[in-house]
Amino acid sequence: MNAPRTPILFIALALLAAAWRPTTAGPAVAPVPRADAPARILVFTRTSGWRHDSIPAALAALKALSAEADIDVHATEDPTFFEQRRLTGYDAVVFASTTRDVLDDAQQHALQSFIRDGGGFMGIHAAADTEYDWPWYGELVGAWFEGHPEGLQRSPVRFEQPGVLADGEAWTVTDELYNYRRNPRTDVTVIATVDESAYAGGTMGDDHPIAWCRAFDGGRSWYTGLGHTPEMYADRLFRRHLARGLDYVLRRTDAC
């Protein structure tokens, strides 16, 4: 007698059962950033006091310099970007002529945590005219704005660090030259000074720092007091000065 034939349906079900293997769904794994991924900076331009006409020129210069240096730029005036989850997507923040109170308490805490986690801070011009009621910020930027003489001033800029001026090269600027509440020299590496004997209205004496850098609270800080006028951002030496600041706060170099 012939053996009973197995129904075709049973065979199909057996094949499907053999092919199926259970899988265990786990949490999504975040992609590992590529080693060659561009650095990212957040440029912040919120103002609660005086608003500089040079802010668009500052943004344009920073974007052009970043394009040359493989840096991604995001510009905003929205303080809600200062939230820890968002800031982890950036390597440095740039305060480009911000003024007065621009962050609330929670946003201040997020910036502080960002720096303590190794982030970089770059301040341009009126970044020193910002957050007077926040002592930590005063230390981050290095010195607060005290005032400035009437109009624009013309002065040589004397660099104490190499890399911007060629040997024997001189640079004289016409800009608004800030006086600061204190001389930060004892706490920072001074990059450049201006010469009060060349103009009227300086209050800091023979030693008038205008740009400096420092390691601070786990991160890095770089500041320049230049950049009041839109014309400054077209100056090739000022752009070279800014480029060195970006390299420093992004930890591409220890020289500022």
mmCIF file of C-alpha atoms in Angstrom:
data_model
loop_
_atom_site.group_PDB
_atom_site.id
_atom_site.type_symbol
_atom_site.label_atom_id
_atom_site.label_comp_id
_atom_site.label_asym_id
_atom_site.label_seq_id
_atom_site.Cartn_x
_atom_site.Cartn_y
_atom_site.Cartn_z
ATOM 1 C CA MET A 1 0.000 0.000 0.000
ATOM 2 C CA ASN A 2 1.294 3.471 -0.829
ATOM 3 C CA ALA A 3 1.982 5.870 2.116
ATOM 4 C CA PRO A 4 -0.519 8.731 2.449
ATOM 5 C CA ARG A 5 0.680 11.913 0.798
ATOM 6 C CA THR A 6 1.393 14.920 3.032
ATOM 7 C CA PRO A 7 -0.951 17.760 2.198
ATOM 8 C CA ILE A 8 0.747 20.594 0.314
ATOM 9 C CA LEU A 9 -0.446 23.099 2.904
ATOM 10 C CA PHE A 10 1.415 21.306 5.686
ATOM 11 C CA ILE A 11 4.637 21.323 3.648
ATOM 12 C CA ALA A 12 4.368 25.079 3.041
ATOM 13 C CA LEU A 13 3.804 25.774 6.734
ATOM 14 C CA ALA A 14 6.807 23.629 7.694
ATOM 15 C CA LEU A 15 9.075 25.523 5.296
ATOM 16 C CA LEU A 16 7.947 28.881 6.669
ATOM 17 C CA ALA A 17 8.539 27.720 10.226
ATOM 18 C CA ALA A 18 12.070 26.594 9.384
ATOM 19 C CA ALA A 19 12.926 29.882 7.742
ATOM 20 C CA TRP A 20 11.601 32.064 10.568
ATOM 21 C CA ARG A 21 13.978 33.074 13.342
ATOM 22 C CA PRO A 22 12.892 35.259 16.262
ATOM 23 C CA THR A 23 14.568 38.663 16.574
ATOM 24 C CA THR A 24 14.970 40.779 19.676
ATOM 25 C CA ALA A 25 14.284 44.484 19.182
ATOM 26 C CA GLY A 26 16.732 46.638 21.095
ATOM 27 C CA PRO A 27 17.225 50.381 21.493
ATOM 28 C CA ALA A 28 18.330 52.291 18.407
ATOM 29 C CA VAL A 29 22.069 52.835 18.375
ATOM 30 C CA ALA A 30 23.179 56.372 17.532
ATOM 31 C CA PRO A 31 25.533 56.508 14.569
ATOM 32 C CA VAL A 32 29.170 57.063 15.444
ATOM 33 C CA PRO A 33 30.315 60.422 14.054
ATOM 34 C CA ARG A 34 32.909 60.158 11.324
ATOM 35 C CA ALA A 35 36.394 61.187 12.325
ATOM 36 C CA ASP A 36 36.458 63.549 9.354
ATOM 37 C CA ALA A 37 33.060 65.131 10.076
ATOM 38 C CA PRO A 38 33.106 68.955 9.958
ATOM 39 C CA ALA A 39 33.242 70.883 13.214
ATOM 40 C CA ARG A 40 30.021 72.735 14.075
ATOM 41 C CA ILE A 41 29.617 76.192 15.567
ATOM 42 C CA LEU A 42 26.557 78.051 16.835
ATOM 43 C CA VAL A 43 26.726 81.797 16.153
ATOM 44 C CA PHE A 44 24.494 83.721 18.555
ATOM 45 C CA THR A 45 23.547 87.347 17.788
ATOM 46 C CA ARG A 46 20.714 88.168 20.187
ATOM 47 C CA THR A 47 20.722 91.724 21.550
ATOM 48 C CA SER A 48 18.799 93.265 24.441
ATOM 49 C CA GLY A 49 20.654 96.565 24.308
ATOM 50 C CA TRP A 50 22.508 98.340 21.529
ATOM 51 C CA ARG A 51 22.356 96.481 18.222
ATOM 52 C CA HIS A 52 25.407 96.758 16.000
ATOM 53 C CA ASP A 53 24.980 97.389 12.287
ATOM 54 C CA SER A 54 27.998 95.144 11.770
ATOM 55 C CA ILE A 55 26.219 91.924 12.819
ATOM 56 C CA PRO A 56 25.323 90.904 9.228
ATOM 57 C CA ALA A 57 28.934 91.517 8.171
ATOM 58 C CA ALA A 58 30.146 89.447 11.135
ATOM 59 C CA LEU A 59 27.881 86.560 10.132
ATOM 60 C CA ALA A 60 28.995 86.739 6.513
ATOM 61 C CA ALA A 61 32.668 86.736 7.504
ATOM 62 C CA LEU A 62 32.244 83.810 9.907
ATOM 63 C CA LYS A 63 30.398 81.809 7.269
ATOM 64 C CA ALA A 64 33.074 82.513 4.664
ATOM 65 C CA LEU A 65 35.903 81.600 7.042
ATOM 66 C CA SER A 66 34.064 78.459 8.111
ATOM 67 C CA ALA A 67 33.522 77.355 4.522
ATOM 68 C CA GLU A 68 37.271 77.612 3.963
ATOM 69 C CA ALA A 69 37.993 75.619 7.132
ATOM 70 C CA ASP A 70 35.398 72.813 6.848
ATOM 71 C CA ILE A 71 33.199 74.150 9.655
ATOM 72 C CA ASP A 72 29.401 73.964 9.670
ATOM 73 C CA VAL A 73 27.724 77.161 10.879
ATOM 74 C CA HIS A 74 24.300 77.667 12.407
ATOM 75 C CA ALA A 75 23.315 81.258 13.229
ATOM 76 C CA THR A 76 20.453 82.114 15.559
ATOM 77 C CA GLU A 77 18.977 84.734 17.840
ATOM 78 C CA ASP A 78 16.792 82.129 19.531
ATOM 79 C CA PRO A 79 17.978 81.574 23.120
ATOM 80 C CA THR A 80 16.146 78.236 23.328
ATOM 81 C CA PHE A 81 19.085 76.728 21.441
ATOM 82 C CA PHE A 82 20.923 77.001 24.766
ATOM 83 C CA GLU A 83 19.612 73.690 26.033
ATOM 84 C CA GLN A 84 21.997 70.859 26.866
ATOM 85 C CA ARG A 85 20.605 68.405 24.333
ATOM 86 C CA ARG A 86 20.900 70.930 21.511
ATOM 87 C CA LEU A 87 24.318 72.245 22.477
ATOM 88 C CA THR A 88 25.840 68.766 22.357
ATOM 89 C CA GLY A 89 25.550 69.040 18.576
ATOM 90 C CA TYR A 90 28.111 71.884 18.491
ATOM 91 C CA ASP A 91 31.811 72.175 19.179
ATOM 92 C CA ALA A 92 31.840 75.902 19.953
ATOM 93 C CA VAL A 93 29.510 78.864 20.352
ATOM 94 C CA VAL A 94 30.237 82.371 19.063
ATOM 95 C CA PHE A 95 28.678 85.449 20.676
ATOM 96 C CA ALA A 96 28.872 88.021 17.861
ATOM 97 C CA SER A 97 28.119 91.448 19.378
ATOM 98 C CA THR A 98 25.442 90.209 21.731
ATOM 99 C CA THR A 99 24.332 92.817 24.273
ATOM 100 C CA ARG A 100 22.909 92.786 27.790
ATOM 101 C CA ASP A 101 20.686 89.946 29.068
ATOM 102 C CA VAL A 102 20.347 87.303 26.388
ATOM 103 C CA LEU A 103 19.930 84.028 28.350
ATOM 104 C CA ASP A 104 17.643 83.030 31.199
ATOM 105 C CA ASP A 105 18.813 80.963 34.178
ATOM 106 C CA ALA A 106 18.252 77.569 32.527
ATOM 107 C CA GLN A 107 19.991 78.690 29.345
ATOM 108 C CA GLN A 108 22.913 80.034 31.349
ATOM 109 C CA HIS A 109 23.230 76.659 33.047
ATOM 110 C CA ALA A 110 23.258 74.934 29.643
ATOM 111 C CA LEU A 111 26.086 77.160 28.377
ATOM 112 C CA GLN A 112 28.039 76.579 31.573
ATOM 113 C CA SER A 113 27.655 72.815 31.234
ATOM 114 C CA PHE A 114 28.678 73.008 27.572
ATOM 115 C CA ILE A 115 31.938 74.772 28.469
ATOM 116 C CA ARG A 116 32.617 72.406 31.367
ATOM 117 C CA ASP A 117 32.211 69.504 28.943
ATOM 118 C CA GLY A 118 35.045 70.930 26.839
ATOM 119 C CA GLY A 119 33.168 73.245 24.485
ATOM 120 C CA GLY A 120 34.624 76.414 23.028
ATOM 121 C CA PHE A 121 33.487 80.034 23.375
ATOM 122 C CA MET A 122 34.362 82.866 20.991
ATOM 123 C CA GLY A 123 33.320 86.425 21.812
ATOM 124 C CA ILE A 124 33.377 89.290 19.341
ATOM 125 C CA HIS A 125 33.231 92.983 20.300
ATOM 126 C CA ALA A 126 30.025 93.538 22.324
ATOM 127 C CA ALA A 127 30.136 90.010 23.734
ATOM 128 C CA ALA A 128 31.863 91.927 26.562
ATOM 129 C CA ASP A 129 28.700 94.062 26.927
ATOM 130 C CA THR A 130 26.602 91.038 27.864
ATOM 131 C CA GLU A 131 25.228 89.299 30.998
ATOM 132 C CA TYR A 132 26.527 91.721 33.642
ATOM 133 C CA ASP A 133 24.596 89.933 36.398
ATOM 134 C CA TRP A 134 26.271 86.585 35.731
ATOM 135 C CA PRO A 135 29.754 86.459 37.303
ATOM 136 C CA TRP A 136 30.694 83.190 35.566
ATOM 137 C CA TYR A 137 30.126 84.792 32.179
ATOM 138 C CA GLY A 138 32.365 87.691 33.149
ATOM 139 C CA GLU A 139 35.145 85.190 33.764
ATOM 140 C CA LEU A 140 34.362 83.333 30.530
ATOM 141 C CA VAL A 141 34.607 86.443 28.348
ATOM 142 C CA GLY A 142 37.562 87.744 30.360
ATOM 143 C CA ALA A 143 36.553 91.344 31.055
ATOM 144 C CA TRP A 144 33.367 93.359 30.820
ATOM 145 C CA PHE A 145 32.885 96.522 28.777
ATOM 146 C CA GLU A 146 33.299 99.771 30.726
ATOM 147 C CA GLY A 147 32.773 102.349 27.981
ATOM 148 C CA HIS A 148 34.350 103.782 24.857
ATOM 149 C CA PRO A 149 35.474 107.145 23.561
ATOM 150 C CA GLU A 150 33.194 109.167 21.291
ATOM 151 C CA GLY A 151 33.079 107.976 17.699
ATOM 152 C CA LEU A 152 35.707 105.761 16.107
ATOM 153 C CA GLN A 153 39.362 105.626 17.121
ATOM 154 C CA ARG A 154 42.473 104.937 15.085
ATOM 155 C CA SER A 155 45.267 102.918 16.670
ATOM 156 C CA PRO A 156 48.020 100.462 15.845
ATOM 157 C CA VAL A 157 47.204 96.903 16.926
ATOM 158 C CA ARG A 158 50.237 95.277 18.506
ATOM 159 C CA PHE A 159 50.163 91.507 18.487
ATOM 160 C CA GLU A 160 51.872 89.629 21.286
ATOM 161 C CA GLN A 161 51.211 86.262 19.661
ATOM 162 C CA PRO A 162 52.573 85.286 16.226
ATOM 163 C CA GLY A 163 50.461 84.144 13.318
ATOM 164 C CA VAL A 164 48.414 87.151 12.216
ATOM 165 C CA LEU A 165 51.062 89.682 11.219
ATOM 166 C CA ALA A 166 54.090 88.787 9.147
ATOM 167 C CA ASP A 167 57.492 89.791 10.528
ATOM 168 C CA GLY A 168 57.769 93.560 10.456
ATOM 169 C CA GLU A 169 54.171 94.032 9.277
ATOM 170 C CA ALA A 170 52.105 96.787 10.936
ATOM 171 C CA TRP A 171 48.349 97.008 11.304
ATOM 172 C CA THR A 172 46.434 100.153 12.163
ATOM 173 C CA VAL A 173 42.667 99.965 12.614
ATOM 174 C CA THR A 174 39.827 102.449 12.705
ATOM 175 C CA ASP A 175 37.221 100.991 15.024
ATOM 176 C CA GLU A 176 35.429 101.553 18.316
ATOM 177 C CA LEU A 177 38.006 100.683 20.959
ATOM 178 C CA TYR A 178 36.492 99.502 24.217
ATOM 179 C CA ASN A 179 37.737 100.342 27.670
ATOM 180 C CA TYR A 180 37.192 97.413 30.049
ATOM 181 C CA ARG A 181 36.294 97.251 33.724
ATOM 182 C CA ARG A 182 39.582 95.539 34.444
ATOM 183 C CA ASN A 183 42.768 94.548 32.721
ATOM 184 C CA PRO A 184 42.476 90.764 32.267
ATOM 185 C CA ARG A 185 46.191 90.158 31.633
ATOM 186 C CA THR A 186 46.857 88.239 34.850
ATOM 187 C CA ASP A 187 44.196 85.642 33.953
ATOM 188 C CA VAL A 188 44.485 85.313 30.178
ATOM 189 C CA THR A 189 46.973 85.099 27.345
ATOM 190 C CA VAL A 190 46.901 88.519 25.732
ATOM 191 C CA ILE A 191 46.814 88.313 21.940
ATOM 192 C CA ALA A 192 46.955 92.007 21.064
ATOM 193 C CA THR A 193 46.880 95.500 22.535
ATOM 194 C CA VAL A 194 46.023 98.984 21.270
ATOM 195 C CA ASP A 195 48.020 102.190 21.839
ATOM 196 C CA GLU A 196 46.152 104.791 23.866
ATOM 197 C CA SER A 197 48.733 107.430 22.961
ATOM 198 C CA ALA A 198 47.423 107.279 19.377
ATOM 199 C CA TYR A 199 43.864 108.396 20.236
ATOM 200 C CA ALA A 200 41.873 110.242 22.904
ATOM 201 C CA GLY A 201 39.613 108.605 25.443
ATOM 202 C CA GLY A 202 41.462 105.477 26.522
ATOM 203 C CA THR A 203 41.273 104.750 30.264
ATOM 204 C CA MET A 204 43.442 101.659 30.684
ATOM 205 C CA GLY A 205 46.874 103.250 30.407
ATOM 206 C CA ASP A 206 49.997 101.848 28.804
ATOM 207 C CA ASP A 207 48.683 98.271 28.793
ATOM 208 C CA HIS A 208 45.376 98.094 26.934
ATOM 209 C CA PRO A 209 44.568 94.519 25.828
ATOM 210 C CA ILE A 210 42.052 94.288 23.001
ATOM 211 C CA ALA A 211 42.109 90.516 22.367
ATOM 212 C CA TRP A 212 42.928 87.485 24.503
ATOM 213 C CA CYS A 213 42.357 83.768 25.028
ATOM 214 C CA ARG A 214 42.387 81.287 27.880
ATOM 215 C CA ALA A 215 41.550 77.772 28.973
ATOM 216 C CA PHE A 216 38.552 78.168 31.253
ATOM 217 C CA ASP A 217 36.479 75.782 33.381
ATOM 218 C CA GLY A 218 37.115 72.759 31.168
ATOM 219 C CA GLY A 219 36.666 74.594 27.869
ATOM 220 C CA ARG A 220 38.353 77.332 25.866
ATOM 221 C CA SER A 221 37.561 81.030 25.523
ATOM 222 C CA TRP A 222 38.743 83.538 22.908
ATOM 223 C CA TYR A 223 37.725 87.196 22.690
ATOM 224 C CA THR A 224 38.409 90.185 20.474
ATOM 225 C CA GLY A 225 37.200 93.699 21.184
ATOM 226 C CA LEU A 226 37.513 94.650 17.519
ATOM 227 C CA GLY A 227 34.601 94.360 15.106
ATOM 228 C CA HIS A 228 32.387 97.401 15.679
ATOM 229 C CA THR A 229 32.268 98.521 12.048
ATOM 230 C CA PRO A 230 31.106 96.448 9.075
ATOM 231 C CA GLU A 231 34.307 97.423 7.275
ATOM 232 C CA MET A 232 36.432 95.548 9.808
ATOM 233 C CA TYR A 233 35.049 92.222 8.590
ATOM 234 C CA ALA A 234 36.433 92.840 5.106
ATOM 235 C CA ASP A 235 39.942 93.479 6.476
ATOM 236 C CA ARG A 236 42.177 90.528 5.606
ATOM 237 C CA LEU A 237 44.129 90.783 8.891
ATOM 238 C CA PHE A 238 40.990 90.917 10.999
ATOM 239 C CA ARG A 239 39.662 87.883 9.153
ATOM 240 C CA ARG A 240 42.936 86.082 9.820
ATOM 241 C CA HIS A 241 42.576 87.067 13.494
ATOM 242 C CA LEU A 242 39.046 85.588 13.571
ATOM 243 C CA ALA A 243 40.201 82.417 11.804
ATOM 244 C CA ARG A 244 42.811 81.835 14.492
ATOM 245 C CA GLY A 245 40.120 82.297 17.111
ATOM 246 C CA LEU A 246 37.976 79.632 15.500
ATOM 247 C CA ASP A 247 40.910 77.229 15.309
ATOM 248 C CA TYR A 248 41.690 77.826 18.979
ATOM 249 C CA VAL A 249 38.174 77.299 20.373
ATOM 250 C CA LEU A 250 37.740 74.221 18.158
ATOM 251 C CA ARG A 251 40.993 72.803 19.592
ATOM 252 C CA ARG A 252 42.653 72.615 16.212
ATOM 253 C CA THR A 253 45.612 74.500 17.633
ATOM 254 C CA ASP A 254 46.892 75.680 21.007
ATOM 255 C CA ALA A 255 48.004 78.984 19.478
ATOM 256 C CA CYS A 256 45.568 81.870 19.599
#
